[in-house]
Short mmCIF file of C-alpha atoms in Angstrom, two decimals:
data_model
loop_
_atom_site.label_atom_id
_atom_site.label_comp_id
_atom_site.label_asym_id
_atom_site.label_seq_id
_atom_site.Cartn_x
_atom_site.Cartn_y
_atom_site.Cartn_z
CA MET A 3 95.70 -30.55 -8.92
CA GLY A 4 95.08 -27.36 -10.84
CA GLU A 5 92.71 -25.20 -12.79
CA GLU A 6 91.68 -26.31 -16.25
CA PRO A 7 89.87 -24.43 -19.01
CA PRO A 8 86.60 -25.89 -20.31
CA PRO A 9 87.19 -28.43 -23.07
CA PRO A 10 85.94 -27.70 -26.61
CA PRO A 11 82.33 -28.58 -27.53
CA ASP A 12 81.54 -32.17 -28.40
CA GLU A 13 80.64 -33.31 -31.87
CA LEU A 14 76.98 -33.95 -32.42
CA VAL A 15 75.84 -37.52 -31.84
CA ARG A 16 72.64 -39.20 -32.86
CA HIS A 17 69.70 -39.46 -30.52
CA HIS A 18 68.25 -42.85 -29.71
CA THR A 19 65.15 -44.16 -28.02
CA GLY A 20 64.00 -47.08 -26.00
CA ALA A 21 63.82 -46.03 -22.34
CA SER A 22 61.95 -48.75 -20.49
CA HIS A 23 61.57 -47.21 -17.02
CA LYS A 24 59.90 -43.87 -16.50
CA ARG A 25 58.74 -42.00 -13.41
CA PRO A 26 55.62 -39.82 -13.34
CA ARG A 27 55.54 -36.13 -12.65
CA THR A 28 54.64 -35.25 -9.06
CA ASN A 29 51.86 -32.76 -8.54
CA SER A 30 49.20 -31.87 -6.02
CA ALA A 31 46.74 -34.29 -7.59
CA SER A 32 48.72 -37.46 -6.95
CA SER A 33 51.65 -38.51 -4.79
CA ALA A 34 51.75 -42.21 -5.62
CA ALA A 35 54.32 -43.83 -7.87
CA SER A 36 53.04 -45.76 -10.84
CA ALA A 37 53.49 -49.52 -11.05
CA GLU A 38 55.79 -48.96 -14.02
CA SER A 39 58.09 -46.70 -12.00
CA LEU A 40 58.36 -49.28 -9.24
CA HIS A 41 60.14 -51.63 -11.63
CA SER A 42 63.12 -49.27 -11.44
CA THR A 43 63.35 -49.06 -7.67
CA ARG A 44 65.89 -50.99 -5.62
CA THR A 45 65.56 -50.26 -1.93
CA LEU A 46 62.38 -48.20 -1.71
CA GLN A 47 59.03 -49.95 -1.76
CA ASN A 48 55.56 -48.62 -2.53
CA GLU A 49 54.88 -47.61 1.06
CA ASP A 50 58.13 -45.62 1.08
CA LEU A 51 57.10 -43.44 -1.86
CA GLU A 52 55.15 -40.88 0.11
CA PHE A 53 55.47 -37.17 -0.46
CA ILE A 54 55.43 -34.49 2.20
CA TYR A 55 53.40 -31.34 1.59
CA GLU A 56 54.72 -28.24 3.35
CA ASN A 57 54.04 -24.56 2.78
CA GLY A 58 52.55 -25.21 -0.65
CA ARG A 59 55.50 -27.31 -1.88
CA ILE A 60 56.08 -31.07 -2.30
CA TYR A 61 59.11 -32.79 -0.78
CA GLY A 62 60.48 -36.29 -1.23
CA ASN A 63 61.22 -36.89 2.45
CA ASP A 64 61.39 -35.11 5.80
CA SER A 65 65.07 -34.18 5.65
CA TYR A 66 66.20 -32.89 2.23
CA PHE A 67 65.59 -29.16 2.01
CA MET A 68 64.68 -28.84 -1.68
CA PRO A 69 61.22 -29.67 -3.12
CA CYS A 70 60.54 -32.15 -5.94
CA ASP A 71 57.41 -30.65 -7.51
CA GLU A 72 56.56 -29.33 -10.95
CA ALA A 73 57.81 -25.81 -10.24
CA GLU A 74 61.19 -27.12 -9.12
CA GLN A 75 61.46 -29.38 -12.15
CA ASP A 76 60.88 -26.39 -14.42
CA ARG A 77 63.59 -24.44 -12.58
CA LEU A 78 66.04 -27.35 -12.83
CA ALA A 79 65.46 -27.50 -16.59
CA LEU A 80 66.59 -23.87 -16.80
CA HIS A 81 69.48 -24.58 -14.44
CA HIS A 82 70.68 -27.41 -16.68
CA GLN A 83 70.90 -25.00 -19.60
CA ILE A 84 73.01 -22.62 -17.51
CA TYR A 85 75.50 -25.40 -16.75
CA LEU A 86 75.71 -26.17 -20.47
CA LEU A 87 76.27 -22.53 -21.39
CA ALA A 88 78.93 -22.18 -18.71
CA LEU A 89 80.89 -25.07 -20.27
CA LYS A 90 80.14 -23.86 -23.83
CA GLY A 91 77.98 -26.84 -24.66
CA LYS A 92 79.92 -29.51 -22.79
CA LEU A 93 78.17 -31.90 -20.38
CA THR A 94 81.31 -32.71 -18.43
CA THR A 95 84.99 -31.92 -18.03
CA VAL A 96 85.77 -35.65 -17.98
CA LYS A 97 86.91 -37.12 -21.28
CA VAL A 98 84.14 -39.57 -22.19
CA THR A 99 85.32 -42.55 -24.26
CA PRO A 100 83.76 -45.78 -25.58
CA ALA A 101 85.60 -47.54 -22.76
CA MET A 102 83.03 -46.10 -20.34
CA HIS A 103 80.40 -48.82 -20.39
CA ARG A 104 78.45 -47.82 -17.27
CA ILE A 105 77.67 -44.24 -16.23
CA LEU A 106 75.84 -43.22 -13.03
CA ASP A 107 74.14 -39.86 -12.48
CA LEU A 108 73.84 -39.67 -8.70
CA GLY A 109 71.03 -37.37 -7.54
CA THR A 110 69.71 -37.15 -11.08
CA GLY A 111 66.56 -35.17 -10.25
CA PRO A 112 64.39 -34.84 -13.38
CA GLY A 113 67.18 -36.52 -15.34
CA HIS A 114 68.35 -33.75 -17.68
CA TRP A 115 72.04 -34.64 -17.45
CA ALA A 116 71.39 -38.39 -17.58
CA VAL A 117 69.30 -38.11 -20.75
CA ALA A 118 71.89 -35.85 -22.38
CA ILE A 119 74.86 -38.10 -21.56
CA ALA A 120 72.93 -41.15 -22.80
CA GLN A 121 72.32 -39.38 -26.10
CA GLN A 122 76.00 -38.49 -26.32
CA CYS A 123 77.14 -42.04 -25.38
CA PRO A 124 74.74 -44.49 -27.09
CA TRP A 125 77.13 -47.37 -26.33
CA ALA A 126 76.92 -46.88 -22.54
CA GLU A 127 74.47 -48.10 -19.93
CA VAL A 128 73.34 -44.93 -18.13
CA VAL A 129 71.66 -45.07 -14.71
CA GLY A 130 69.98 -42.12 -13.01
CA ILE A 131 69.32 -42.41 -9.28
CA ASP A 132 67.29 -40.06 -7.10
CA MET A 133 65.45 -40.32 -3.80
CA ALA A 134 62.33 -38.61 -5.19
CA VAL A 135 59.92 -39.32 -8.05
CA TRP A 136 60.21 -36.85 -10.91
CA ASP A 137 58.50 -36.41 -14.25
CA ILE A 138 60.96 -38.18 -16.52
CA ASP A 139 58.43 -38.20 -19.37
CA THR A 140 58.55 -34.40 -19.60
CA THR A 141 62.36 -34.39 -19.57
CA GLU A 142 62.53 -36.91 -22.41
CA GLU A 143 59.81 -35.15 -24.40
CA SER A 144 61.78 -31.90 -24.30
CA ALA A 145 65.27 -33.38 -24.75
CA GLY A 146 64.55 -36.53 -26.73
CA ASP A 147 64.36 -40.13 -25.59
CA ALA A 148 67.41 -41.96 -24.36
CA GLU A 149 68.16 -45.36 -22.92
CA VAL A 150 68.42 -44.47 -19.24
CA LYS A 151 67.61 -46.82 -16.40
CA TRP A 152 65.83 -44.83 -13.69
CA GLU A 153 66.13 -45.92 -10.07
CA ILE A 154 64.58 -44.53 -6.89
CA ASP A 155 66.97 -44.92 -3.98
CA ASP A 156 67.77 -42.81 -0.93
CA LEU A 157 71.56 -43.05 -0.78
CA ASP A 158 71.90 -41.09 2.46
CA VAL A 159 72.48 -44.22 4.56
CA TRP A 160 74.28 -42.21 7.26
CA GLY A 161 71.81 -39.48 8.19
CA VAL A 162 73.01 -36.76 10.56
CA ASP A 163 74.97 -37.02 13.78
CA ASP A 164 73.08 -37.83 16.95
CA VAL A 165 75.83 -36.19 18.98
CA VAL A 166 75.97 -32.52 18.03
CA ASP A 167 77.68 -29.73 19.93
CA ASP A 168 75.69 -26.81 21.25
CA LEU A 169 74.40 -24.75 18.31
CA SER A 170 76.00 -21.56 19.55
CA LEU A 171 79.39 -23.29 19.60
CA GLN A 172 78.82 -24.67 16.09
CA LEU A 173 78.01 -21.21 14.77
CA GLU A 174 80.97 -19.67 16.58
CA ARG A 175 83.30 -22.16 14.91
CA GLN A 176 81.96 -21.38 11.44
CA HIS A 177 82.23 -17.91 9.95
CA LEU A 178 79.26 -18.06 7.60
CA ALA A 179 80.59 -15.28 5.39
CA ARG A 180 83.81 -17.08 4.60
CA ASP A 181 83.72 -20.82 5.34
CA LEU A 182 81.79 -21.77 2.22
CA SER A 183 84.46 -23.89 0.58
CA SER A 184 86.87 -24.82 3.37
CA ARG A 185 87.22 -28.54 4.11
CA ASP A 186 84.75 -29.12 6.95
CA PRO A 187 82.60 -26.30 8.37
CA MET A 188 81.00 -28.66 10.92
CA ASP A 189 83.80 -30.60 12.61
CA SER A 190 81.35 -33.06 14.15
CA PRO A 191 82.19 -35.79 16.67
CA ALA A 192 81.27 -38.53 14.19
CA ARG A 193 83.68 -37.17 11.62
CA GLN A 194 86.40 -36.95 14.25
CA ARG A 195 85.86 -40.58 15.18
CA ALA A 196 86.09 -41.59 11.51
CA ALA A 197 89.19 -39.48 10.85
CA ARG A 198 92.53 -40.88 9.93
CA ALA A 199 95.25 -41.06 12.51
CA SER A 200 97.71 -39.40 10.12
CA PRO A 201 97.01 -35.95 8.63
CA SER A 202 96.41 -35.35 4.94
CA GLN A 203 99.31 -34.14 2.84
CA SER A 204 97.00 -31.57 1.24
CA SER A 205 95.41 -30.18 4.41
CA ILE A 206 96.80 -30.93 7.86
CA THR A 207 93.75 -29.43 9.57
CA ALA A 208 91.18 -31.49 7.66
CA PRO A 209 89.53 -34.58 9.17
CA GLN A 210 90.40 -37.65 7.16
CA THR A 211 88.64 -40.84 6.13
CA PRO A 212 90.28 -44.13 5.13
CA ALA A 213 89.84 -44.96 1.46
CA GLU A 214 89.29 -48.63 2.20
CA SER A 215 86.55 -48.21 4.81
CA ALA A 216 84.63 -45.38 6.47
CA TYR A 217 82.81 -47.65 8.89
CA ASP A 218 83.17 -48.86 12.46
CA LEU A 219 84.90 -52.24 12.38
CA TYR A 220 84.04 -52.99 16.00
CA VAL A 221 80.48 -54.18 15.48
CA LEU A 222 78.90 -57.59 15.99
CA ASN A 223 77.40 -57.79 12.50
CA PRO A 224 79.51 -56.10 9.81
CA ASP A 225 76.81 -56.87 7.23
CA GLU A 226 74.63 -54.20 8.82
CA GLN A 227 77.16 -51.45 8.15
CA PRO A 228 75.79 -48.72 5.83
CA GLY A 229 76.68 -48.81 2.17
CA TRP A 230 75.24 -48.60 -1.32
CA HIS A 231 75.80 -52.21 -2.44
CA PHE A 232 75.38 -51.65 -6.19
CA SER A 233 75.28 -54.83 -8.27
CA ASP A 234 78.20 -53.76 -10.47
CA THR A 235 80.81 -51.03 -10.71
CA TYR A 236 80.65 -47.91 -12.87
CA ASP A 237 83.19 -46.27 -15.15
CA PHE A 238 81.95 -42.73 -14.51
CA ILE A 239 79.96 -41.40 -11.53
CA HIS A 240 78.59 -37.86 -11.85
CA LEU A 241 76.87 -35.76 -9.19
CA ARG A 242 75.71 -32.18 -9.60
CA GLY A 243 74.08 -29.65 -7.29
CA MET A 244 74.26 -31.91 -4.23
CA LYS A 245 75.12 -29.42 -1.48
CA GLY A 246 72.91 -30.06 1.52
CA ALA A 247 72.15 -33.64 0.44
CA PHE A 248 74.55 -35.40 2.83
CA ALA A 249 76.11 -34.71 6.21
CA TYR A 250 78.90 -37.29 5.98
CA TRP A 251 80.73 -36.56 2.74
CA GLU A 252 83.71 -38.70 3.67
CA GLY A 253 81.42 -41.71 3.52
CA VAL A 254 79.90 -40.56 0.22
CA TYR A 255 83.27 -40.32 -1.50
CA ASP A 256 84.38 -43.61 0.01
CA GLU A 257 81.29 -45.31 -1.46
CA ILE A 258 81.84 -43.69 -4.85
CA TYR A 259 85.44 -44.90 -4.85
CA LYS A 260 84.39 -48.46 -4.01
CA ASN A 261 81.72 -48.46 -6.73
CA LEU A 262 84.01 -47.23 -9.50
CA ALA A 263 85.92 -49.64 -11.69
CA PRO A 264 89.71 -49.21 -11.74
CA GLY A 265 90.48 -46.25 -13.97
CA GLY A 266 86.96 -44.86 -13.49
CA TRP A 267 86.21 -41.18 -13.01
CA ILE A 268 84.20 -39.10 -10.55
CA GLU A 269 82.94 -35.61 -11.35
CA VAL A 270 81.37 -33.30 -8.76
CA VAL A 271 79.64 -30.14 -10.00
CA ASP A 272 78.14 -27.27 -8.02
CA TYR A 273 78.29 -23.54 -7.31
CA HIS A 274 77.67 -21.17 -4.45
CA ILE A 275 76.22 -17.71 -4.90
CA GLU A 276 77.85 -14.80 -3.13
CA LEU A 277 76.43 -11.32 -3.00
CA PRO A 278 78.37 -8.72 -5.01
CA GLY A 279 80.98 -6.58 -3.35
CA ASN A 280 81.81 -9.27 -0.79
CA ASP A 281 84.54 -11.30 -2.47
CA LEU A 282 84.29 -14.66 -0.73
CA THR A 283 85.32 -16.78 -3.70
CA PRO A 284 88.50 -18.72 -2.81
CA SER A 285 91.51 -18.80 -5.04
CA PRO A 286 91.37 -21.66 -7.58
CA SER A 287 94.71 -22.87 -6.21
CA PRO A 288 94.31 -26.01 -4.07
CA SER A 289 97.06 -24.67 -1.82
CA THR A 290 94.87 -21.80 -0.65
CA SER A 291 95.02 -21.63 3.14
CA HIS A 292 91.88 -22.09 5.19
CA PRO A 293 90.02 -18.92 6.20
CA ASP A 294 90.52 -17.52 9.66
CA HIS A 295 87.86 -18.81 12.04
CA THR A 296 88.32 -16.14 14.69
CA ASN A 297 85.86 -13.43 15.69
CA PRO A 298 82.80 -14.78 13.86
CA GLN A 299 79.54 -12.88 13.67
CA THR A 300 76.59 -15.21 13.99
CA ASP A 301 73.61 -12.84 14.03
CA PRO A 302 72.39 -12.14 10.48
CA GLN A 303 71.33 -8.68 11.62
CA GLN A 304 74.94 -8.06 12.69
CA GLN A 305 76.43 -9.30 9.43
CA GLN A 306 77.21 -5.96 7.84
CA PRO A 307 77.35 -5.81 4.04
CA PRO A 308 80.56 -4.51 2.47
CA ALA A 309 81.04 -0.77 2.46
CA ALA A 310 80.96 0.98 -0.88
CA ALA A 311 83.92 2.98 -2.10
CA ASP A 312 81.56 5.92 -2.60
CA ASP A 313 78.08 6.82 -1.39
CA GLU A 314 76.32 4.18 -3.49
CA PRO A 315 74.50 1.97 -0.96
CA PHE A 316 74.69 -1.81 -0.82
CA PRO A 317 71.73 -2.94 -2.97
CA PHE A 318 70.84 -6.21 -1.20
CA PRO A 319 70.23 -5.73 2.55
CA THR A 320 67.31 -8.18 2.64
CA LEU A 321 69.15 -10.78 0.56
CA ALA A 322 72.13 -10.51 2.92
CA THR A 323 69.88 -11.26 5.89
CA LEU A 324 68.31 -14.21 4.05
CA HIS A 325 71.71 -15.55 3.00
CA PHE A 326 73.11 -15.70 6.51
CA ALA A 327 69.84 -17.03 7.93
CA LEU A 328 69.90 -19.81 5.31
CA MET A 329 73.47 -20.77 6.17
CA GLN A 330 72.64 -20.85 9.89
CA ALA A 331 69.56 -22.97 9.27
CA SER A 332 71.62 -25.44 7.28
CA VAL A 333 74.08 -25.74 10.17
CA LYS A 334 71.19 -26.43 12.54
CA SER A 335 69.83 -29.08 10.18
CA GLY A 336 73.11 -31.00 10.31
CA ARG A 337 73.69 -30.66 6.55
CA SER A 338 75.67 -27.47 6.12
CA LEU A 339 75.38 -25.72 2.76
CA GLY A 340 78.27 -24.31 0.77
CA THR A 341 80.76 -25.99 -1.54
CA PHE A 342 83.06 -27.21 1.22
CA TYR A 343 82.27 -30.76 0.08
CA MET A 344 84.13 -29.99 -3.16
CA HIS A 345 87.44 -29.44 -1.37
CA PRO A 346 89.94 -31.55 -3.36
CA THR A 347 91.27 -33.28 -0.24
CA TYR A 348 88.00 -35.21 -0.01
CA LEU A 349 88.92 -36.97 -3.25
CA THR A 350 92.61 -37.42 -2.52
CA ASP A 351 91.85 -38.83 0.93
CA ALA A 352 89.41 -41.30 -0.62
CA GLY A 353 92.19 -42.52 -2.91
CA PHE A 354 91.54 -40.63 -6.15
CA LYS A 355 94.36 -39.44 -8.39
CA ASP A 356 94.62 -36.73 -11.05
CA VAL A 357 92.27 -34.49 -9.05
CA SER A 358 91.61 -31.11 -10.66
CA THR A 359 88.96 -28.40 -10.66
CA THR A 360 87.62 -26.25 -13.49
CA TYR A 361 86.21 -22.84 -12.48
CA VAL A 362 83.84 -20.75 -14.59
CA ASN A 363 82.57 -17.37 -13.41
CA VAL A 364 78.89 -16.95 -14.26
CA PRO A 365 77.31 -13.47 -14.03
CA VAL A 366 73.96 -12.73 -12.45
CA GLY A 367 72.10 -10.28 -14.67
CA GLN A 368 72.89 -8.54 -17.95
CA TRP A 369 75.59 -6.18 -16.75
CA PRO A 370 78.52 -7.71 -18.75
CA ASP A 371 79.45 -6.23 -22.12
CA ASP A 372 80.18 -9.64 -23.68
CA GLU A 373 77.13 -11.01 -25.50
CA HIS A 374 77.62 -14.62 -24.34
CA GLN A 375 78.00 -13.46 -20.75
CA ARG A 376 74.89 -11.31 -21.06
CA ARG A 377 72.91 -14.29 -22.35
CA ILE A 378 73.93 -16.62 -19.54
CA GLY A 379 73.56 -13.80 -17.01
CA LYS A 380 69.97 -13.18 -18.09
CA LEU A 381 69.09 -16.86 -17.59
CA PHE A 382 70.90 -17.03 -14.28
CA LEU A 383 69.06 -13.94 -13.05
CA VAL A 384 65.75 -15.72 -13.63
CA ASP A 385 67.16 -18.84 -11.97
CA VAL A 386 68.25 -16.88 -8.89
CA MET A 387 64.82 -15.30 -8.57
CA GLU A 388 63.13 -18.69 -8.84
CA MET A 389 65.50 -20.50 -6.44
CA LEU A 390 64.93 -18.19 -3.47
CA GLU A 391 61.70 -19.80 -2.29
CA PRO A 392 62.72 -23.48 -2.65
CA ASN A 393 66.10 -22.82 -1.03
CA LEU A 394 64.77 -20.86 1.91
CA MET A 395 61.28 -22.00 2.83
CA ARG A 396 61.82 -25.42 4.40
CA LEU A 397 65.08 -24.63 6.19
CA LEU A 398 63.90 -21.36 7.72
CA THR A 399 60.45 -22.62 8.77
CA THR A 400 61.88 -25.86 10.20
CA TYR A 401 65.22 -24.82 11.73
CA GLY A 402 65.33 -21.03 11.59
CA ASP A 403 68.43 -18.93 12.08
CA ALA A 404 70.53 -18.53 15.23
CA ARG A 405 67.75 -16.61 16.97
CA ARG A 406 64.38 -18.08 16.01
CA ILE A 407 62.19 -20.15 13.69
CA TRP A 408 60.72 -18.16 10.83
CA THR A 409 57.06 -18.32 9.83
CA ARG A 410 55.95 -19.01 6.27
CA ASP A 411 54.68 -15.45 5.90
CA GLU A 412 57.96 -14.01 7.18
CA VAL A 413 59.93 -16.02 4.65
CA ALA A 414 57.56 -15.10 1.83
CA ASP A 415 57.66 -11.39 2.71
CA ALA A 416 61.46 -11.37 2.87
CA ILE A 417 61.66 -13.18 -0.48
CA ASP A 418 59.39 -10.58 -2.07
CA LYS A 419 61.64 -7.81 -0.75
CA GLY A 420 64.70 -9.67 -1.96
CA LYS A 421 63.26 -10.04 -5.45
CA ARG A 422 62.50 -6.32 -5.59
CA GLU A 423 66.10 -5.63 -4.60
CA ILE A 424 67.31 -7.85 -7.45
CA LEU A 425 65.03 -6.21 -10.01
CA ASP A 426 65.96 -2.69 -8.90
CA TRP A 427 69.67 -3.56 -8.98
CA ASN A 428 69.41 -5.17 -12.43
CA ARG A 429 67.55 -2.18 -13.84
CA GLY A 430 70.17 0.18 -12.48
CA MET A 431 73.02 -1.91 -13.87
CA GLU A 432 71.39 -1.98 -17.31
CA GLU A 433 70.98 1.79 -17.32
CA LYS A 434 74.62 2.29 -16.35
CA ARG A 435 75.79 -0.11 -19.04
CA GLU A 436 73.79 1.73 -21.69
CA ARG A 437 75.27 5.05 -20.54
CA GLY A 438 78.76 3.59 -20.44
CA GLU A 439 79.15 4.33 -16.74
CA ARG A 440 81.19 2.35 -14.25
CA ARG A 441 79.08 -0.48 -12.85
CA LYS A 442 79.47 -1.05 -9.13
CA TRP A 443 78.18 -4.21 -7.42
CA GLU A 444 78.84 -6.53 -10.34
CA TRP A 445 77.36 -9.90 -9.35
CA LYS A 446 78.84 -13.23 -10.38
CA THR A 447 79.38 -16.66 -8.91
CA SER A 448 81.90 -19.44 -9.40
CA PHE A 449 80.68 -22.68 -10.98
CA LYS A 450 82.97 -25.63 -10.26
CA TRP A 451 83.66 -28.99 -11.91
CA MET A 452 85.92 -31.22 -9.77
CA LYS A 453 87.08 -34.55 -11.14
CA GLY A 454 89.32 -37.41 -10.06
CA ARG A 455 90.37 -40.86 -11.27
CA LYS A 456 90.44 -44.17 -9.43
CA PRO A 457 93.87 -45.73 -10.04
CA LEU A 458 94.15 -48.83 -12.23
#
């Protein structure tokens, strides 16, 4: 397991058309799925396709924290372009070959990656699965048609634990400023019961899951055990931006392993934003030790931003409060955020081989001198501004932080202050760059592509 540079750009391939299943765009005027879209569903029926309206946004169910409305689809289109720029035009770090006959985009959202990979691989059957209805027509109109089979399916067959420790104990065990990529920030009773008897070779402190089965064998009817039960295996399963989607990631990776053909590949892609000046990004080395869990600070008001080397103040006090409140709310929801689910031991414990991770630092804002970095930083700045409300609103108004539930107005006011902090910081960084001055509080985040192969 090691760090790899992004592969070179792909050669251009021809576009093709013929998609037979499309899903309509969700908006405030209609929340019903069309009859055409129902042809692509597997487990969800018409009565299941109901949207939830909260705080002016549309959600696909009562548990996932991100909305599925038009505004979010527009943001995800921008976000897709940032991923492409980060990999210099590549869709994936996995070597795609004509031997890959079936490709699955798990949690496809509006389908940007699925459409693009279908255009790149006209020989392959590409399936995009999501639990919500998105406007696939708009995606294909902007990117070009592609033969993608769209399915609506909620793959979270596990839910969250019914047995959860006291919240204060959970927050004490997780240092929210540092435990963003360690193996398991919520060492829940259910995960302990599903753990392996023998420790992992790659992390002796990590709870383990058998590759052959993540389920309780001592049940009267094994057929009722949770699972995905796809009709056929895949040669490549891709999932991107899925933090907060599942609570039981051991089960997710076990299902992916079972539904891959021998020699098939998994790729997991995500990122986690950290505020500048507080270097929380772990070393790319898989042997990096786990962060110290002692002396945590659980009150966002007590989470002090890093001290400057001079008198220049920390530019994001409101964003720091929102960040820690968001992480606490995710713990309370049972689906902790962060990129802990991309720890390589999840894949090795599930049975995958040749596990490796590619890291790409992406700037926020136009402070870099390099023109390519400035371009991607400008787009990511807009993305960060637009992601504040969808990331924060549902979690803070439903679960709140360690002290209280937030109101919609409180969240909105804090977001407005946070956006002003971002704009003021960006303007100051631009002025310093133009004057050739040293730029403090440079802001960047680590994008990650983790892949692994199922043995032959």
